[in-house]
PDB file of C-alpha atoms in Angstrom:
ATOM      1  CA  UNK A   1     -22.448   9.853  94.978  1.00  0.00           C
ATOM      2  CA  UNK A   2     -22.484   5.817  94.637  1.00  0.00           C
ATOM      3  CA  UNK A   3     -25.753   6.300  92.186  1.00  0.00           C
ATOM      4  CA  UNK A   4     -23.635   8.819  90.359  1.00  0.00           C
ATOM      5  CA  UNK A   5     -20.507   7.393  90.185  1.00  0.00           C
ATOM      6  CA  UNK A   6     -22.809   3.921  88.512  1.00  0.00           C
ATOM      7  CA  UNK A   7     -24.723   6.072  86.258  1.00  0.00           C
ATOM      8  CA  UNK A   8     -21.302   7.213  85.290  1.00  0.00           C
ATOM      9  CA  UNK A   9     -19.559   3.419  84.778  1.00  0.00           C
ATOM     10  CA  UNK A  10     -23.045   2.516  82.806  1.00  0.00           C
ATOM     11  CA  UNK A  11     -22.760   5.472  80.409  1.00  0.00           C
ATOM     12  CA  UNK A  12     -19.004   4.946  80.144  1.00  0.00           C
ATOM     13  CA  UNK A  13     -20.473   1.393  79.105  1.00  0.00           C
ATOM     14  CA  UNK A  14     -23.057   2.375  76.844  1.00  0.00           C
ATOM     15  CA  UNK A  15     -20.394   4.659  74.933  1.00  0.00           C
ATOM     16  CA  UNK A  16     -17.933   1.797  74.527  1.00  0.00           C
ATOM     17  CA  UNK A  17     -20.209  -0.046  73.160  1.00  0.00           C
ATOM     18  CA  UNK A  18     -21.595   2.248  70.831  1.00  0.00           C
ATOM     19  CA  UNK A  19     -17.993   3.445  70.130  1.00  0.00           C
ATOM     20  CA  UNK A  20     -16.840  -0.125  68.812  1.00  0.00           C
ATOM     21  CA  UNK A  21     -20.201  -0.553  66.714  1.00  0.00           C
ATOM     22  CA  UNK A  22     -18.973   2.251  63.990  1.00  0.00           C
ATOM     23  CA  UNK A  23     -21.226   3.542  61.550  1.00  0.00           C
ATOM     24  CA  UNK A  24     -20.179   4.307  57.739  1.00  0.00           C
ATOM     25  CA  UNK A  25     -21.945   7.184  55.637  1.00  0.00           C
ATOM     26  CA  UNK A  26     -23.404   6.602  52.464  1.00  0.00           C
ATOM     27  CA  UNK A  27     -24.735   9.869  51.952  1.00  0.00           C
ATOM     28  CA  UNK A  28     -24.188  13.522  53.452  1.00  0.00           C
ATOM     29  CA  UNK A  29     -26.107  13.717  57.221  1.00  0.00           C
ATOM     30  CA  UNK A  30     -27.374   9.454  56.448  1.00  0.00           C
ATOM     31  CA  UNK A  31     -25.586   7.645  58.728  1.00  0.00           C
ATOM     32  CA  UNK A  32     -26.030   3.948  58.181  1.00  0.00           C
ATOM     33  CA  UNK A  33     -24.969   0.732  60.406  1.00  0.00           C
ATOM     34  CA  UNK A  34     -21.557  -0.612  58.754  1.00  0.00           C
ATOM     35  CA  UNK A  35     -22.916  -4.359  59.511  1.00  0.00           C
ATOM     36  CA  UNK A  36     -23.949  -6.311  56.109  1.00  0.00           C
ATOM     37  CA  UNK A  37     -26.575  -8.407  57.741  1.00  0.00           C
ATOM     38  CA  UNK A  38     -30.012  -7.453  59.618  1.00  0.00           C
ATOM     39  CA  UNK A  39     -28.697  -6.488  62.644  1.00  0.00           C
ATOM     40  CA  UNK A  40     -31.725  -7.044  65.303  1.00  0.00           C
ATOM     41  CA  UNK A  41     -31.603 -10.914  63.423  1.00  0.00           C
ATOM     42  CA  UNK A  42     -27.925 -11.199  64.651  1.00  0.00           C
ATOM     43  CA  UNK A  43     -28.658  -9.588  67.794  1.00  0.00           C
ATOM     44  CA  UNK A  44     -31.470 -12.047  68.519  1.00  0.00           C
ATOM     45  CA  UNK A  45     -29.201 -15.372  67.578  1.00  0.00           C
ATOM     46  CA  UNK A  46     -26.300 -14.120  70.276  1.00  0.00           C
ATOM     47  CA  UNK A  47     -25.557 -16.254  73.320  1.00  0.00           C
ATOM     48  CA  UNK A  48     -27.424 -14.355  76.172  1.00  0.00           C
ATOM     49  CA  UNK A  49     -25.468 -14.169  79.193  1.00  0.00           C
ATOM     50  CA  UNK A  50     -28.219 -13.067  81.354  1.00  0.00           C
ATOM     51  CA  UNK A  51     -29.935 -16.382  80.581  1.00  0.00           C
ATOM     52  CA  UNK A  52     -26.998 -18.902  79.993  1.00  0.00           C
ATOM     53  CA  UNK A  53     -25.237 -18.522  82.860  1.00  0.00           C
ATOM     54  CA  UNK A  54     -26.257 -20.564  85.850  1.00  0.00           C
ATOM     55  CA  UNK A  55     -27.257 -18.440  88.951  1.00  0.00           C
ATOM     56  CA  UNK A  56     -25.580 -21.149  90.636  1.00  0.00           C
ATOM     57  CA  UNK A  57     -22.271 -20.552  88.657  1.00  0.00           C
ATOM     58  CA  UNK A  58     -22.840 -16.696  89.802  1.00  0.00           C
ATOM     59  CA  UNK A  59     -23.510 -17.393  93.330  1.00  0.00           C
ATOM     60  CA  UNK A  60     -20.146 -19.583  93.243  1.00  0.00           C
ATOM     61  CA  UNK A  61     -18.304 -16.539  92.334  1.00  0.00           C
ATOM     62  CA  UNK A  62     -19.241 -14.997  95.009  1.00  0.00           C
ATOM     63  CA  UNK A  63     -21.561 -12.926  92.882  1.00  0.00           C
ATOM     64  CA  UNK A  64     -25.022 -11.703  94.220  1.00  0.00           C
ATOM     65  CA  UNK A  65     -27.935 -12.779  91.756  1.00  0.00           C
ATOM     66  CA  UNK A  66     -30.764 -10.609  92.868  1.00  0.00           C
ATOM     67  CA  UNK A  67     -28.305  -7.583  91.673  1.00  0.00           C
ATOM     68  CA  UNK A  68     -28.811  -8.685  87.999  1.00  0.00           C
ATOM     69  CA  UNK A  69     -29.086  -6.224  85.771  1.00  0.00           C
ATOM     70  CA  UNK A  70     -29.555  -6.539  81.329  1.00  0.00           C
ATOM     71  CA  UNK A  71     -28.811  -4.215  78.659  1.00  0.00           C
ATOM     72  CA  UNK A  72     -27.590  -0.761  80.057  1.00  0.00           C
ATOM     73  CA  UNK A  73     -29.458   0.797  81.905  1.00  0.00           C
ATOM     74  CA  UNK A  74     -32.464  -1.761  81.540  1.00  0.00           C
ATOM     75  CA  UNK A  75     -32.446  -1.071  77.657  1.00  0.00           C
ATOM     76  CA  UNK A  76     -31.539  -3.197  74.874  1.00  0.00           C
ATOM     77  CA  UNK A  77     -28.801  -2.566  72.752  1.00  0.00           C
ATOM     78  CA  UNK A  78     -28.224  -3.099  68.945  1.00  0.00           C
ATOM     79  CA  UNK A  79     -25.549  -5.791  67.871  1.00  0.00           C
ATOM     80  CA  UNK A  80     -25.277  -6.471  72.061  1.00  0.00           C
ATOM     81  CA  UNK A  81     -26.215  -9.142  74.765  1.00  0.00           C
ATOM     82  CA  UNK A  82     -25.274  -7.594  78.172  1.00  0.00           C
ATOM     83  CA  UNK A  83     -25.885  -9.356  81.936  1.00  0.00           C
ATOM     84  CA  UNK A  84     -24.022  -7.148  85.033  1.00  0.00           C
ATOM     85  CA  UNK A  85     -24.048  -7.923  88.757  1.00  0.00           C
ATOM     86  CA  UNK A  86     -22.403  -6.794  91.636  1.00  0.00           C
ATOM     87  CA  UNK A  87     -19.893  -8.986  93.739  1.00  0.00           C
ATOM     88  CA  UNK A  88     -21.594  -9.820  96.739  1.00  0.00           C
ATOM     89  CA  UNK A  89     -18.115  -9.188  98.944  1.00  0.00           C
ATOM     90  CA  UNK A  90     -18.292  -5.278  97.519  1.00  0.00           C
ATOM     91  CA  UNK A  91     -20.905  -4.869  96.954  1.00  0.00           C
ATOM     92  CA  UNK A  92     -20.750  -1.184  96.356  1.00  0.00           C
ATOM     93  CA  UNK A  93     -18.579  -1.098  94.345  1.00  0.00           C
ATOM     94  CA  UNK A  94     -17.556  -4.619  91.675  1.00  0.00           C
ATOM     95  CA  UNK A  95     -19.684  -4.629  88.853  1.00  0.00           C
ATOM     96  CA  UNK A  96     -19.255  -7.923  86.711  1.00  0.00           C
ATOM     97  CA  UNK A  97     -20.115  -7.199  83.096  1.00  0.00           C
ATOM     98  CA  UNK A  98     -20.680 -10.498  80.518  1.00  0.00           C
ATOM     99  CA  UNK A  99     -21.222  -9.148  77.045  1.00  0.00           C
ATOM    100  CA  UNK A 100     -22.094 -11.077  73.571  1.00  0.00           C
ATOM    101  CA  UNK A 101     -21.711  -8.951  70.562  1.00  0.00           C
ATOM    102  CA  UNK A 102     -21.660  -8.995  66.802  1.00  0.00           C
ATOM    103  CA  UNK A 103     -18.585  -6.992  66.815  1.00  0.00           C
ATOM    104  CA  UNK A 104     -14.978  -8.798  66.537  1.00  0.00           C
ATOM    105  CA  UNK A 105     -12.045  -8.707  68.392  1.00  0.00           C
ATOM    106  CA  UNK A 106     -10.294  -6.951  65.682  1.00  0.00           C
ATOM    107  CA  UNK A 107     -12.830  -4.188  66.237  1.00  0.00           C
ATOM    108  CA  UNK A 108     -11.854  -4.217  69.969  1.00  0.00           C
ATOM    109  CA  UNK A 109      -7.671  -4.094  69.211  1.00  0.00           C
ATOM    110  CA  UNK A 110      -8.703  -1.036  66.905  1.00  0.00           C
ATOM    111  CA  UNK A 111     -10.481   1.039  69.322  1.00  0.00           C
ATOM    112  CA  UNK A 112      -8.338   3.607  70.573  1.00  0.00           C
ATOM    113  CA  UNK A 113      -9.293   3.624  74.368  1.00  0.00           C
ATOM    114  CA  UNK A 114      -9.052  -0.031  74.594  1.00  0.00           C
ATOM    115  CA  UNK A 115      -5.283   0.051  76.024  1.00  0.00           C
ATOM    116  CA  UNK A 116      -3.211  -2.417  77.837  1.00  0.00           C
ATOM    117  CA  UNK A 117      -3.500  -5.641  75.914  1.00  0.00           C
ATOM    118  CA  UNK A 118      -2.424  -8.993  76.742  1.00  0.00           C
ATOM    119  CA  UNK A 119      -2.687 -12.365  75.206  1.00  0.00           C
ATOM    120  CA  UNK A 120      -4.345 -14.449  77.543  1.00  0.00           C
ATOM    121  CA  UNK A 121      -5.512 -18.306  77.986  1.00  0.00           C
ATOM    122  CA  UNK A 122      -8.255 -18.749  80.180  1.00  0.00           C
ATOM    123  CA  UNK A 123     -10.168 -22.476  80.041  1.00  0.00           C
ATOM    124  CA  UNK A 124      -8.256 -23.493  77.760  1.00  0.00           C
ATOM    125  CA  UNK A 125      -9.901 -20.768  75.042  1.00  0.00           C
ATOM    126  CA  UNK A 126      -6.908 -18.046  74.320  1.00  0.00           C
ATOM    127  CA  UNK A 127      -8.203 -14.270  74.615  1.00  0.00           C
ATOM    128  CA  UNK A 128      -7.209 -10.434  75.100  1.00  0.00           C
ATOM    129  CA  UNK A 129      -7.165  -8.826  78.205  1.00  0.00           C
ATOM    130  CA  UNK A 130      -6.813  -5.178  78.601  1.00  0.00           C
ATOM    131  CA  UNK A 131      -8.266  -2.007  80.289  1.00  0.00           C
ATOM    132  CA  UNK A 132     -10.048   0.940  78.876  1.00  0.00           C
ATOM    133  CA  UNK A 133      -7.886   4.416  79.300  1.00  0.00           C
ATOM    134  CA  UNK A 134     -10.733   6.570  80.859  1.00  0.00           C
ATOM    135  CA  UNK A 135     -10.736   4.451  84.075  1.00  0.00           C
ATOM    136  CA  UNK A 136      -7.547   4.403  85.852  1.00  0.00           C
ATOM    137  CA  UNK A 137      -5.367   0.883  86.076  1.00  0.00           C
ATOM    138  CA  UNK A 138      -6.743  -0.147  89.226  1.00  0.00           C
ATOM    139  CA  UNK A 139     -10.531   0.389  87.935  1.00  0.00           C
ATOM    140  CA  UNK A 140     -11.390  -2.070  85.403  1.00  0.00           C
ATOM    141  CA  UNK A 141     -10.327  -4.757  83.349  1.00  0.00           C
ATOM    142  CA  UNK A 142     -11.843  -6.510  80.309  1.00  0.00           C
ATOM    143  CA  UNK A 143     -10.752  -9.937  78.772  1.00  0.00           C
ATOM    144  CA  UNK A 144     -12.618 -10.803  75.213  1.00  0.00           C
ATOM    145  CA  UNK A 145     -13.076 -14.030  73.376  1.00  0.00           C
ATOM    146  CA  UNK A 146     -13.786 -14.428  69.427  1.00  0.00           C
ATOM    147  CA  UNK A 147     -16.603 -16.722  69.071  1.00  0.00           C
ATOM    148  CA  UNK A 148     -18.210 -17.740  65.764  1.00  0.00           C
ATOM    149  CA  UNK A 149     -21.351 -14.765  66.204  1.00  0.00           C
ATOM    150  CA  UNK A 150     -18.414 -11.981  67.069  1.00  0.00           C
ATOM    151  CA  UNK A 151     -16.949 -11.930  70.455  1.00  0.00           C
ATOM    152  CA  UNK A 152     -17.517 -12.986  74.151  1.00  0.00           C
ATOM    153  CA  UNK A 153     -16.261 -10.438  76.642  1.00  0.00           C
ATOM    154  CA  UNK A 154     -15.756 -10.386  80.513  1.00  0.00           C
ATOM    155  CA  UNK A 155     -15.524  -6.927  82.836  1.00  0.00           C
ATOM    156  CA  UNK A 156     -14.968  -6.250  86.401  1.00  0.00           C
ATOM    157  CA  UNK A 157     -15.548  -1.982  87.116  1.00  0.00           C
ATOM    158  CA  UNK A 158     -14.318  -0.861  90.958  1.00  0.00           C
ATOM    159  CA  UNK A 159     -14.833   2.906  90.265  1.00  0.00           C
ATOM    160  CA  UNK A 160     -16.985   2.613  93.165  1.00  0.00           C
ATOM    161  CA  UNK A 161     -14.713   0.907  95.592  1.00  0.00           C
ATOM    162  CA  UNK A 162     -12.643   3.655  97.707  1.00  0.00           C
ATOM    163  CA  UNK A 163     -10.030   0.974  98.728  1.00  0.00           C
ATOM    164  CA  UNK A 164      -9.280  -1.055  95.888  1.00  0.00           C
ATOM    165  CA  UNK A 165      -7.073  -3.924  97.473  1.00  0.00           C
ATOM    166  CA  UNK A 166      -7.976  -6.809  95.105  1.00  0.00           C
ATOM    167  CA  UNK A 167      -6.917  -5.753  91.370  1.00  0.00           C
ATOM    168  CA  UNK A 168      -9.410  -5.885  89.186  1.00  0.00           C
ATOM    169  CA  UNK A 169      -7.935  -8.572  86.917  1.00  0.00           C
ATOM    170  CA  UNK A 170      -7.039 -10.686  89.770  1.00  0.00           C
ATOM    171  CA  UNK A 171     -10.954 -10.505  91.039  1.00  0.00           C
ATOM    172  CA  UNK A 172     -11.761 -11.245  87.082  1.00  0.00           C
ATOM    173  CA  UNK A 173      -9.493 -14.171  86.673  1.00  0.00           C
ATOM    174  CA  UNK A 174     -11.609 -16.881  88.403  1.00  0.00           C
ATOM    175  CA  UNK A 175     -14.558 -15.479  87.220  1.00  0.00           C
ATOM    176  CA  UNK A 176     -13.905 -16.118  83.876  1.00  0.00           C
ATOM    177  CA  UNK A 177     -12.124 -19.064  84.359  1.00  0.00           C
ATOM    178  CA  UNK A 178     -15.462 -20.241  85.197  1.00  0.00           C
ATOM    179  CA  UNK A 179     -17.917 -18.270  82.594  1.00  0.00           C
ATOM    180  CA  UNK A 180     -15.678 -18.448  79.591  1.00  0.00           C
ATOM    181  CA  UNK A 181     -16.466 -22.502  79.674  1.00  0.00           C
ATOM    182  CA  UNK A 182     -19.900 -21.733  79.160  1.00  0.00           C
ATOM    183  CA  UNK A 183     -19.490 -19.032  75.863  1.00  0.00           C
ATOM    184  CA  UNK A 184     -20.061 -20.061  72.698  1.00  0.00           C
ATOM    185  CA  UNK A 185     -17.287 -21.066  69.987  1.00  0.00           C
TER     186      UNK A 185
END
């Protein structure tokens, strides 16, 4: 059951990532990426959370560095750099994700399934906190910040935890305070 829930959470993440990406069509039946730059080069230039967040920082935040996973189900996603870790205190349910993408905060705000936006300032940097409508209010929290190449985002999913004693945004705040200074400007 736990494996199924994690698979569902990762699948939902993938669908969300693809939904933000968007496509435009120039001919019937021939969708083209809406980005005008070379997506592979833009993706390669992104900040990489898997290599740019020190293990010592993750460990100090209670994250299990051995649980690190890159991409979505191990596959890299064009336009994204993705890394996830399990919370060492809640290994069966709290998953922390860090993302860098070529997409923008405006695209995050425009996505219909992103809801309950709240402007936040974390580590002196302005961003937006929100959640995804396909999760219950006590199951996820995301915080995103604009960067020169798009945005950087942190999220926390608790879909595998039966008793959610710590609200996701409350658990994510101290993690964000330590990691946001590592985000590119």
